[in-house]
PDB file of C-alpha atoms and ligand atoms in Angstrom:
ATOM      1  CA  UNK A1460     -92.003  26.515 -63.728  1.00 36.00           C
ATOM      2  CA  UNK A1461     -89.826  24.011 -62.388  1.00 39.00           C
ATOM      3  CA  UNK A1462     -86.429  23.619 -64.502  1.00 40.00           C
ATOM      4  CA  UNK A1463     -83.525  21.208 -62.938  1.00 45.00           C
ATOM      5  CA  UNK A1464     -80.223  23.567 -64.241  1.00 45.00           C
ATOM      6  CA  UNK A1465     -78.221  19.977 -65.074  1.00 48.00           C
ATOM      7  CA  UNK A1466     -76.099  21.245 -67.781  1.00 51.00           C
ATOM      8  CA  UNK A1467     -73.179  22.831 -66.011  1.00 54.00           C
ATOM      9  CA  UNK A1468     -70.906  21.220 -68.610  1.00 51.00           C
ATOM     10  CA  UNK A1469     -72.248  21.660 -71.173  1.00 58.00           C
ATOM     11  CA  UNK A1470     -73.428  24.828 -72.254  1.00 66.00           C
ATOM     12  CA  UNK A1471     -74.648  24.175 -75.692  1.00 60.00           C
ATOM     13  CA  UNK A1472     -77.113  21.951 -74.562  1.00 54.00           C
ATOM     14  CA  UNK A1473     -78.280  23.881 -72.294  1.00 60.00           C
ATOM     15  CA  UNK A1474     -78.806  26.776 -74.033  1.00 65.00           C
ATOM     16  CA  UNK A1475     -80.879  24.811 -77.142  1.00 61.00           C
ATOM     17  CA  UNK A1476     -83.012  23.656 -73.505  1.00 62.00           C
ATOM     18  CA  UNK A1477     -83.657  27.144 -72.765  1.00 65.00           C
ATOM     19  CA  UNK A1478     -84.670  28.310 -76.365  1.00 72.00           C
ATOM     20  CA  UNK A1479     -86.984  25.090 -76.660  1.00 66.00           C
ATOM     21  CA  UNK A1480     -88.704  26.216 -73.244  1.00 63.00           C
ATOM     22  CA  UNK A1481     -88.811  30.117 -74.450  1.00 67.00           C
ATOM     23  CA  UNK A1482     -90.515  28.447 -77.372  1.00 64.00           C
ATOM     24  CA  UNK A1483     -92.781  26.289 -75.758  1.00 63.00           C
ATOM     25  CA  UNK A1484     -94.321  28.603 -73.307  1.00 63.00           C
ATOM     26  CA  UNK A1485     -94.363  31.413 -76.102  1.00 67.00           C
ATOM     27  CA  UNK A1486     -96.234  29.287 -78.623  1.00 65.00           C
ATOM     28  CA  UNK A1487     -98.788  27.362 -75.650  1.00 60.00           C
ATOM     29  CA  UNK A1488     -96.933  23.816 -77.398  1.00 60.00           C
ATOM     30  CA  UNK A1489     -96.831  20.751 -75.570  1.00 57.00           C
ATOM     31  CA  UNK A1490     -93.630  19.258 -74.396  1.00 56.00           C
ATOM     32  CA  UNK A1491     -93.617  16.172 -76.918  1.00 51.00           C
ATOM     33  CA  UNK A1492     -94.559  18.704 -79.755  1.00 50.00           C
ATOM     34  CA  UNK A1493     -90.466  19.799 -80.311  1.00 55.00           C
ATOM     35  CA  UNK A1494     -89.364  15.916 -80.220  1.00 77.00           C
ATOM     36  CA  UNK A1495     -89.913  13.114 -82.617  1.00 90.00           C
ATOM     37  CA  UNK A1496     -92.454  10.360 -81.451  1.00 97.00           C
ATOM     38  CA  UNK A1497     -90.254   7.632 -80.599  1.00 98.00           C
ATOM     39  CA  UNK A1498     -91.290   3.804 -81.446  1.00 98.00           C
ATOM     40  CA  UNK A1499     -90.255   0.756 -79.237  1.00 98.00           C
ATOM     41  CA  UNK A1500     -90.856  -3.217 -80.487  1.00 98.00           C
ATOM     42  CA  UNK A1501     -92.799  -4.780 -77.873  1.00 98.00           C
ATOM     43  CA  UNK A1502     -91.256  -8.301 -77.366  1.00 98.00           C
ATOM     44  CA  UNK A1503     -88.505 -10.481 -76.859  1.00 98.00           C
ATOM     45  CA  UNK A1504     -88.779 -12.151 -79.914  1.00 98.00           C
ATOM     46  CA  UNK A1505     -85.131 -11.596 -81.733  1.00 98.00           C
ATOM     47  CA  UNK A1506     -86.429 -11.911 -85.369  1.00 98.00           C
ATOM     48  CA  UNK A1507     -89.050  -9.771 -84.861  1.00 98.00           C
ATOM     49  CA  UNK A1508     -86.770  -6.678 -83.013  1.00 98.00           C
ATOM     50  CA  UNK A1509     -84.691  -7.331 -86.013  1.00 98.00           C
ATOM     51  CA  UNK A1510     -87.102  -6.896 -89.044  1.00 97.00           C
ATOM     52  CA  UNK A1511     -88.416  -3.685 -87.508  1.00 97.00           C
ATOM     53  CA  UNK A1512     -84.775  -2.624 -86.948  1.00 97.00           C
ATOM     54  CA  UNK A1513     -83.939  -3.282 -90.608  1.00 97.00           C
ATOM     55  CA  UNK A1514     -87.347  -1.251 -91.340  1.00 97.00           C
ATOM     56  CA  UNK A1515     -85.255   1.797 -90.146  1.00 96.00           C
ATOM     57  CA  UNK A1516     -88.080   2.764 -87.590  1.00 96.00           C
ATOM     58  CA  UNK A1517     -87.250   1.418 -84.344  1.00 97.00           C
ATOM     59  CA  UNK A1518     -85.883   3.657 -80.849  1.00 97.00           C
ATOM     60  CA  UNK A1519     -85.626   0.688 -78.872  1.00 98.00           C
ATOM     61  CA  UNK A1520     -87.117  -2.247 -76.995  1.00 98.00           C
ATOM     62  CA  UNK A1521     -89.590  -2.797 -74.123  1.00 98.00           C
ATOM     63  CA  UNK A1522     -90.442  -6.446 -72.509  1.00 97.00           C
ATOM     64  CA  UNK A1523     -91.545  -8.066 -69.570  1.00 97.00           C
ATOM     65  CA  UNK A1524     -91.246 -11.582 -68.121  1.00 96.00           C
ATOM     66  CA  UNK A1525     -93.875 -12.464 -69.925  1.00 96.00           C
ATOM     67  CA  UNK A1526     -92.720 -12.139 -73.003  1.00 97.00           C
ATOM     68  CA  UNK A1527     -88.935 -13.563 -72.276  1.00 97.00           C
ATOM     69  CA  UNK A1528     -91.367 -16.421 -70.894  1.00 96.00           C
ATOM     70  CA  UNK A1529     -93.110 -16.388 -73.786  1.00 96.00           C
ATOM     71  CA  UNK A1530     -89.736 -16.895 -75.855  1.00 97.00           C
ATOM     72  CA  UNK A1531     -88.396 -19.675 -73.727  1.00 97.00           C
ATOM     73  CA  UNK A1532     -86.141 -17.736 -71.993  1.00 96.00           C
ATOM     74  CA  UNK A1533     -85.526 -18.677 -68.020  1.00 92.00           C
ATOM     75  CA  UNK A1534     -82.927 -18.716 -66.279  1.00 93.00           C
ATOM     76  CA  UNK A1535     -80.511 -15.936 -64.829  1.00 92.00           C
ATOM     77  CA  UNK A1536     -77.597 -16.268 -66.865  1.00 94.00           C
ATOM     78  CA  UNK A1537     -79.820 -16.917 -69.794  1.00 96.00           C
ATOM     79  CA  UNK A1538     -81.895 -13.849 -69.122  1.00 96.00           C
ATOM     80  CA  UNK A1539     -79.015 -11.631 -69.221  1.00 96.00           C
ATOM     81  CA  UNK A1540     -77.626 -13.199 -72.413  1.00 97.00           C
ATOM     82  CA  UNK A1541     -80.672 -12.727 -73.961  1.00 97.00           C
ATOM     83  CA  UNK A1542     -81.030  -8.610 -72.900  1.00 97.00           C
ATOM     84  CA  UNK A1543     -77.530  -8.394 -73.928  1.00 97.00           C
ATOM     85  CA  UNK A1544     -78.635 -10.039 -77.177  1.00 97.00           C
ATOM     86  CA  UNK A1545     -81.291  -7.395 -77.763  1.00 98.00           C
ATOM     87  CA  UNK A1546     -78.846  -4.624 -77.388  1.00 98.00           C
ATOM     88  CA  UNK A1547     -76.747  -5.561 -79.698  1.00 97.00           C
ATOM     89  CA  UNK A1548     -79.676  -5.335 -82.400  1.00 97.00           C
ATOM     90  CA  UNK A1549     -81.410  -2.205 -81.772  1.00 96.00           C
ATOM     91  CA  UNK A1550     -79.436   1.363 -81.225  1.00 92.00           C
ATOM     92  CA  UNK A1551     -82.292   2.912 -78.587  1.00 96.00           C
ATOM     93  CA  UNK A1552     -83.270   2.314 -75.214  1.00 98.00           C
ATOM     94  CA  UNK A1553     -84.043  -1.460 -74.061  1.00 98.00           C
ATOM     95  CA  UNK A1554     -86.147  -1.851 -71.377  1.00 98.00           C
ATOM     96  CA  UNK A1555     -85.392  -4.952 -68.720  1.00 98.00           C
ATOM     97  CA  UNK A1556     -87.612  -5.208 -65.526  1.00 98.00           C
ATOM     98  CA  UNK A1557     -86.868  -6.508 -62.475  1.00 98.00           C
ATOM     99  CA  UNK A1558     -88.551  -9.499 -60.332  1.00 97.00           C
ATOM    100  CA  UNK A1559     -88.183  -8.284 -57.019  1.00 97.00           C
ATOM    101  CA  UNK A1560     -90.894  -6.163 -55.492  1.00 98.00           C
ATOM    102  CA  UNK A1561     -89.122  -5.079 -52.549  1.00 98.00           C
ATOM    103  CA  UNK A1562     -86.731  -2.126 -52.225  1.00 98.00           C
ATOM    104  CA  UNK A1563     -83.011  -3.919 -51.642  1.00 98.00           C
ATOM    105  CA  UNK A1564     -84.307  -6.785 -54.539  1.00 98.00           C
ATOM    106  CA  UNK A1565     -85.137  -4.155 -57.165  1.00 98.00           C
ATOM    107  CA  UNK A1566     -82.235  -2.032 -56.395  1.00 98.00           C
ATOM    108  CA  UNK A1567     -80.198  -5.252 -56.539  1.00 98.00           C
ATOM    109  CA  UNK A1568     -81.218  -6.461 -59.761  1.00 97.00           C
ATOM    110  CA  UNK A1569     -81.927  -3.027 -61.331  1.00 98.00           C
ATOM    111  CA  UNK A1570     -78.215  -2.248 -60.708  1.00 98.00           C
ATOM    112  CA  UNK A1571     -76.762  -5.422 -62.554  1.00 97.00           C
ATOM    113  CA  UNK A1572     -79.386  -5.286 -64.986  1.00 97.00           C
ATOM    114  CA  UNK A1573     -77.908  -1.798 -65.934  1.00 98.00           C
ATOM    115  CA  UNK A1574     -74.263  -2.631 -65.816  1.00 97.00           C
ATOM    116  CA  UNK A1575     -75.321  -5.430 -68.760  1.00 96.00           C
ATOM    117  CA  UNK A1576     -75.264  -2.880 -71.437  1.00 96.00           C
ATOM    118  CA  UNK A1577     -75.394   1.307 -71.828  1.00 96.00           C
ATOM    119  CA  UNK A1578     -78.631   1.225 -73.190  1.00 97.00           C
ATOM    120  CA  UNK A1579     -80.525  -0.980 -70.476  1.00 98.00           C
ATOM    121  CA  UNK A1580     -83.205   0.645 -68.836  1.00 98.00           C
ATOM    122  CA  UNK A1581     -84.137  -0.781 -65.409  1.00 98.00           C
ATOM    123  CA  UNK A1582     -87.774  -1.401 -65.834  1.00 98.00           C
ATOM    124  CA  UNK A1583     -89.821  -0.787 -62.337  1.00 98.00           C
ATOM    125  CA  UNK A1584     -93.290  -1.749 -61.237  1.00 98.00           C
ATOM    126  CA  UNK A1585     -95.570   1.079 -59.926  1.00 98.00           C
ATOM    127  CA  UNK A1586     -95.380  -0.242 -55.982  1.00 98.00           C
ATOM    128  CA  UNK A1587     -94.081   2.049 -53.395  1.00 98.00           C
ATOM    129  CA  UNK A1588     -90.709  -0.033 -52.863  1.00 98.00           C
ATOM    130  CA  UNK A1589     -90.762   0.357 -56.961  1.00 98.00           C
ATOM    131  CA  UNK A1590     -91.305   4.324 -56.125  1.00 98.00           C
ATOM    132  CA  UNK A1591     -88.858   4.746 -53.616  1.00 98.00           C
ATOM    133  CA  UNK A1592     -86.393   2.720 -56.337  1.00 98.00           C
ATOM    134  CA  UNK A1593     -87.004   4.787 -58.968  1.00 98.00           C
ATOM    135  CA  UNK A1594     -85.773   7.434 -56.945  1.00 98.00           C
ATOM    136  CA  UNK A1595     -82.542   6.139 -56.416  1.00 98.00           C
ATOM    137  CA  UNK A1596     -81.780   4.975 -59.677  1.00 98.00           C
ATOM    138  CA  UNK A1597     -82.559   8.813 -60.996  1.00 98.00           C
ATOM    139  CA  UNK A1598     -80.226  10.032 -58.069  1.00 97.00           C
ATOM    140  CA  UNK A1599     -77.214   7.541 -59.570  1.00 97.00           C
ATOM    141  CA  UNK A1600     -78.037   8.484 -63.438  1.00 97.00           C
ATOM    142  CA  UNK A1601     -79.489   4.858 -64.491  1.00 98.00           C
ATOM    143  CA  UNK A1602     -82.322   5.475 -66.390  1.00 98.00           C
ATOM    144  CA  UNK A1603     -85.954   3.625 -65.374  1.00 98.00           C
ATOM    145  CA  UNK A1604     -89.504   3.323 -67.062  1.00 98.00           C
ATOM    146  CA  UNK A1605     -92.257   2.743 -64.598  1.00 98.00           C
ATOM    147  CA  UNK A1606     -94.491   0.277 -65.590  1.00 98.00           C
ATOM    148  CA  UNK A1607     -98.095  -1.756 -65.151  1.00 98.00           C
ATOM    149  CA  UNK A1608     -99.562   2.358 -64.860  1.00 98.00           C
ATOM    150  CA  UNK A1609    -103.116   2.645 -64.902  1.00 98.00           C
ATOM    151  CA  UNK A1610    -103.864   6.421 -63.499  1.00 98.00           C
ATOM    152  CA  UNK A1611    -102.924   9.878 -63.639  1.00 98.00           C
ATOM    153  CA  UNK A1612    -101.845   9.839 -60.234  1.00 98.00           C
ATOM    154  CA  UNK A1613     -99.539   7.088 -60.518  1.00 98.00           C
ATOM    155  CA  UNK A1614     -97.815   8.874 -63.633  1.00 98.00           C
ATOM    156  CA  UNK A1615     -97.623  11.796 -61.484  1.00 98.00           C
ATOM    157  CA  UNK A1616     -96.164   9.814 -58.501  1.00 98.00           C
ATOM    158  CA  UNK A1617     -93.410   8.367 -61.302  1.00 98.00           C
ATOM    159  CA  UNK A1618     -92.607  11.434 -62.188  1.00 98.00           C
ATOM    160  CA  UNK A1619     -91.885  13.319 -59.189  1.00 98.00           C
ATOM    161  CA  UNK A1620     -89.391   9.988 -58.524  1.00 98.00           C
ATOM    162  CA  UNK A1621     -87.413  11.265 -61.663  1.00 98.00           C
ATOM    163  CA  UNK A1622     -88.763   8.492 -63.953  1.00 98.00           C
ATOM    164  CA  UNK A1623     -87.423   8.526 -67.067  1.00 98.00           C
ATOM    165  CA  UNK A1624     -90.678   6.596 -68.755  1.00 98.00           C
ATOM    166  CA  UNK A1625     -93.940   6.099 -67.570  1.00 98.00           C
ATOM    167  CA  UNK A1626     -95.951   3.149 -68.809  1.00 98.00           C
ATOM    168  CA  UNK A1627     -99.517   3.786 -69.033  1.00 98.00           C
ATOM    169  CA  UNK A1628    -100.944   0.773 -70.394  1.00 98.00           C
ATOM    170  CA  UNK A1629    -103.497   1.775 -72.686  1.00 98.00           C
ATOM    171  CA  UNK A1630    -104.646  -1.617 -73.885  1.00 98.00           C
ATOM    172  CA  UNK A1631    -105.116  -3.196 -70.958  1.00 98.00           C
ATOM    173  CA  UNK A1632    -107.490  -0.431 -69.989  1.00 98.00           C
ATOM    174  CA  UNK A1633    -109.621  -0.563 -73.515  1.00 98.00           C
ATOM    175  CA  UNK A1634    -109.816  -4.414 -72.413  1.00 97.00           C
ATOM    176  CA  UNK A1635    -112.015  -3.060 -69.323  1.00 98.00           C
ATOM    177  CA  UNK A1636    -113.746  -0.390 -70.584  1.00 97.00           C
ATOM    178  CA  UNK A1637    -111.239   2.464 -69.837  1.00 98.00           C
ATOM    179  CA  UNK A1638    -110.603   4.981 -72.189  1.00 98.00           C
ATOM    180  CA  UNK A1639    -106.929   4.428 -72.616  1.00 98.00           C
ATOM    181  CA  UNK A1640    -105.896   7.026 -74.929  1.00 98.00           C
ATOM    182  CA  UNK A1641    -108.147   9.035 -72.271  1.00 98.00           C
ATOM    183  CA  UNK A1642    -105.062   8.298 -69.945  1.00 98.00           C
ATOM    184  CA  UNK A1643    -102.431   9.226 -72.328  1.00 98.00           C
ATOM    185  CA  UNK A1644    -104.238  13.000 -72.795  1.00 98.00           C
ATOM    186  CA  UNK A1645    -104.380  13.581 -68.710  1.00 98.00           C
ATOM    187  CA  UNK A1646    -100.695  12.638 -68.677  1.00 98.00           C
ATOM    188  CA  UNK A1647     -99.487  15.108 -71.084  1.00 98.00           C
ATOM    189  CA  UNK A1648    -101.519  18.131 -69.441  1.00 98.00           C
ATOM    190  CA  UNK A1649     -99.996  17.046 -65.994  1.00 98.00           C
ATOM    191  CA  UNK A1650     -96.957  16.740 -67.489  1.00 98.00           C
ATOM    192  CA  UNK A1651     -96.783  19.682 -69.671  1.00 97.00           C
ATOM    193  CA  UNK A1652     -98.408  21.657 -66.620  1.00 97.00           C
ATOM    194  CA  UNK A1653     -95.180  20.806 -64.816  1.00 97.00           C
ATOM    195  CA  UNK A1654     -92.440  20.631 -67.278  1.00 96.00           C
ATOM    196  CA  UNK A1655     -92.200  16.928 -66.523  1.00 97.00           C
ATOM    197  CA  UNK A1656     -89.308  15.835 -68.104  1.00 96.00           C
ATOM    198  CA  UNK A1657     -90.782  12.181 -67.969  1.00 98.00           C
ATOM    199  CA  UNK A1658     -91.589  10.744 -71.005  1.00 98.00           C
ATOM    200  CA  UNK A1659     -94.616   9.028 -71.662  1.00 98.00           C
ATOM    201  CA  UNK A1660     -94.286   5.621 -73.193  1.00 98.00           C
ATOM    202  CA  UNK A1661     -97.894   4.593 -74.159  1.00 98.00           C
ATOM    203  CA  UNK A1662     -97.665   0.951 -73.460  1.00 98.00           C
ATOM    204  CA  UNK A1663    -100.250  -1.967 -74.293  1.00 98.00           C
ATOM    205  CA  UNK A1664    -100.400  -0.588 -77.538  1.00 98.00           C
ATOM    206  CA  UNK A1665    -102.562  -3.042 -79.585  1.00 97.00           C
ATOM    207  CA  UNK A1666    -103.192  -1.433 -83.482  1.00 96.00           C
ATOM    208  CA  UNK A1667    -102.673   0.848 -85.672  1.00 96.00           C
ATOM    209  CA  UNK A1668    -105.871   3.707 -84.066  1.00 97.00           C
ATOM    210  CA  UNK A1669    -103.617   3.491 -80.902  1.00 98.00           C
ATOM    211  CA  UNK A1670    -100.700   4.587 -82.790  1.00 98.00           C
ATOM    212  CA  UNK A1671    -102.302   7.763 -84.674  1.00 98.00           C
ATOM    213  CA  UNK A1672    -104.464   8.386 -81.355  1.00 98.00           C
ATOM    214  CA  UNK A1673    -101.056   8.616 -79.198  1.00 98.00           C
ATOM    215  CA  UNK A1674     -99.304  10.487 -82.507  1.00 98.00           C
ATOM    216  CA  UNK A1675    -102.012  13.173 -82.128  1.00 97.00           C
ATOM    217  CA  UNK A1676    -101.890  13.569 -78.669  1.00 97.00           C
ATOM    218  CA  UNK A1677     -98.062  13.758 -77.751  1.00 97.00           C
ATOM    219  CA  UNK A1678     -97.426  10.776 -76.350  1.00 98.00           C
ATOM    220  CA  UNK A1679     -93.460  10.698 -76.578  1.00 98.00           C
ATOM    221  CA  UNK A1680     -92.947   6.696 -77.399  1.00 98.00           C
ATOM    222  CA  UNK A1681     -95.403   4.256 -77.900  1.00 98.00           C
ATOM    223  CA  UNK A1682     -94.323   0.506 -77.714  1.00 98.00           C
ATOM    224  CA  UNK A1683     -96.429  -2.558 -79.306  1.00 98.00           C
ATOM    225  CA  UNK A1684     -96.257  -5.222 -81.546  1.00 98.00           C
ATOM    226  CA  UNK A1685     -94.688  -5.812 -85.147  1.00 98.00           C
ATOM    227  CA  UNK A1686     -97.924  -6.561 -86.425  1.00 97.00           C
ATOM    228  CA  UNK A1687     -98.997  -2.319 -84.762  1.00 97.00           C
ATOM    229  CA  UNK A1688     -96.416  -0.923 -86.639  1.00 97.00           C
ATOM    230  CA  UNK A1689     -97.001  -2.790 -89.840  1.00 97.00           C
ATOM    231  CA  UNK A1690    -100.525  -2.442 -89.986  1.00 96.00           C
ATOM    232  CA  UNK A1691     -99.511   1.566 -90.096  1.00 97.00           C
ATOM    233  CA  UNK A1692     -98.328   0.579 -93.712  1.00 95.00           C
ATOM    234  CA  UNK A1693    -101.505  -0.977 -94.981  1.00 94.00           C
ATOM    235  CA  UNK A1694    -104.259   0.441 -96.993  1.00 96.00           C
ATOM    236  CA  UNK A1695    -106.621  -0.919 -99.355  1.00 97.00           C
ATOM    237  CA  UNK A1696    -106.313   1.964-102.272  1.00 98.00           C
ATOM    238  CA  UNK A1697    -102.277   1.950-101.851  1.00 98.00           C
ATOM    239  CA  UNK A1698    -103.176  -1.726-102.670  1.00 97.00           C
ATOM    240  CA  UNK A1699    -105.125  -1.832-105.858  1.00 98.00           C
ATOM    241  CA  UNK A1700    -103.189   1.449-106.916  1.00 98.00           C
ATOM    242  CA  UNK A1701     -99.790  -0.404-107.072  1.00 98.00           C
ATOM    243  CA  UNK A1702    -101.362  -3.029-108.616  1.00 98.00           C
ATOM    244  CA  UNK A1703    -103.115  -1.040-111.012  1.00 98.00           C
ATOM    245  CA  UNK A1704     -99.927   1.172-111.897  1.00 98.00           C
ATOM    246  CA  UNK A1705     -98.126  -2.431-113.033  1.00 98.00           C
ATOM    247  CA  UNK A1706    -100.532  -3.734-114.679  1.00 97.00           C
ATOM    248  CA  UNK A1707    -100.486  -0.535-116.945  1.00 97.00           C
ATOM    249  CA  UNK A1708     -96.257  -0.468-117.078  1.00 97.00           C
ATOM    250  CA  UNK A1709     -96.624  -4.297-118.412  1.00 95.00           C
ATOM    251  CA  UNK A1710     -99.172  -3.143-120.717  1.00 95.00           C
ATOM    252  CA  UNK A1711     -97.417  -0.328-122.156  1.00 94.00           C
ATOM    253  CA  UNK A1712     -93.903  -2.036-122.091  1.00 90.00           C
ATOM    254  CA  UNK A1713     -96.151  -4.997-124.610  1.00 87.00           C
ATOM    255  CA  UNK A1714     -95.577  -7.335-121.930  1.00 74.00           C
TER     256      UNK A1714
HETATM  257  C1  LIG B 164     -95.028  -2.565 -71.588  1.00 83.20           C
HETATM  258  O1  LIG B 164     -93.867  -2.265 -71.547  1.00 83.20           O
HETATM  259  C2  LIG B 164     -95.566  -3.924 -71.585  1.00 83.20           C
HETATM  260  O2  LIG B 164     -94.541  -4.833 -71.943  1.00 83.20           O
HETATM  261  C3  LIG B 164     -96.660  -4.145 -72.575  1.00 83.20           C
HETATM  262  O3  LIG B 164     -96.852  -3.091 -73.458  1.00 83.20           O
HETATM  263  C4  LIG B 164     -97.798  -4.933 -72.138  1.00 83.20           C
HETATM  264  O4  LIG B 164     -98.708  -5.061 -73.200  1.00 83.20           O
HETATM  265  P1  LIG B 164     -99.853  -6.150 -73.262  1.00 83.20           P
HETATM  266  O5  LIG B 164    -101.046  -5.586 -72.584  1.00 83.20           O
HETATM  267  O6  LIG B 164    -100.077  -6.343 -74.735  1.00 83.20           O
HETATM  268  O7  LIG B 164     -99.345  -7.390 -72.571  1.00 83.20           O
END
């Protein structure tokens, strides 16, 4: 098995790695298994990253230009006040992806996106300039999530650049047909095969059955909407059973 020995300063850390991994392989566990599942907010909305922050669930942030388009923000200068913004709410990773599709652009803008903030990460589209990026980002120590994944292969191909996430985007594939979660198991075997360090950040996520099918697999993060996470609170008997249990405190207390 392939292990990168990174911790030449710091032994404690290294040492917990190598009991996890004597774990691991001893008990046949996945890698995610050891780890909390992480959740990200999906948008760029600030109200929104803030109520799930105050919820006291949130790891961090993902977006797209979409969505800063889709909050009025344009604008260079305004873009970066905006991701700086977001990092100052949340206290995980934010995710900020570049425009360019060619090698010099993305390294470019994936470099001053990163010096923004510590917890920026430089958000790369799966092309082969976006590849050959993600390479050199893991090489300098700025972290990257691949995005707009679709296959095994590609999360492979991300990983072996030294991605920090992958985005599978498992919604996007329901919407045709494809078994998304499908994508999310493959992953994990590759990645567990391997010792990937790469974490999988299911992506596209649109409800609450996406959340519990990525929970069960070992999916590492899973990013979507307020509305995904809150609909993990709902259920109709928690409903009537509240209601029931105050209805009987009122009647007791002669109310
Ligand atoms: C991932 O980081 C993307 O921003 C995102 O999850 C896309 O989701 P959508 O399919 O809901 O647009």
């Amino acid at each position: 098995m392939h292990y990168e020995f990174t911790y030449k300063n710091n032994i404690a850390t290294f040492v917990t790695e190598i009991t996890m991994l004597c774990f691991r392989n001893l008990f046949k566990l996945p890698y995610s298994t050891l780890s909390n599942m992480k959740f990200f907010i999906d948008t760029a909305n600030l109200a929104q990253i803030k109520e799930a922050q105050d919820l006291g669930v949130l790891d961090g942030v993902t977006t797209n230009p979409s969505l800063m388009a889709k909050e009025g923000i344009s604008g260079d200068e305004n873009v970066l006040n905006h991701y700086k913004a977001i990092c100052e709410i949340v206290d995980g990773d934010v995710s900020a992806e570049v425009i360019s599709t060619d090698y010099e652009g993305i390294i470019k803008e994936g470099e001053a996106l990163a010096a923004l903030h510590p917890r920026i990460v430089v958000k790369v589209p799966m092309v082969k300039d976006g590849v050959k990026a993600i390479k050199y980002f893991s090489q300098k120590g700025i972290k990257t999530n691949c995005t707009l994944v679709f296959s095994a292969g590609q999360a492979l191909l991300a990983a072996k650049a030294g991605a920090t996430y992958v985005s599978p985007f498992i919604g996007r594939l329901d919407d045709i047909s494809v078994d998304g979660l499908g994508l999310i198991e493959e992953i994990r075997l590759i990645y567990d095969n391997y010792g990937f360090k790469t974490e999988i950040l299911a992506a596209s996520v649109r409800h609450s059955a996406h959340i519990l099918g990525c929970a069960k697999i070992g999916a590492d993060v899973m990013t979507g909407p307020l509305s995904a996470i809150l609909s993990l609170l709902k259920h109709p008997l928690t409903d009537s059973g509240l209601a029931q249990f105050l209805a009987d405190h009122a009647k007791a207390a002669g109310k």
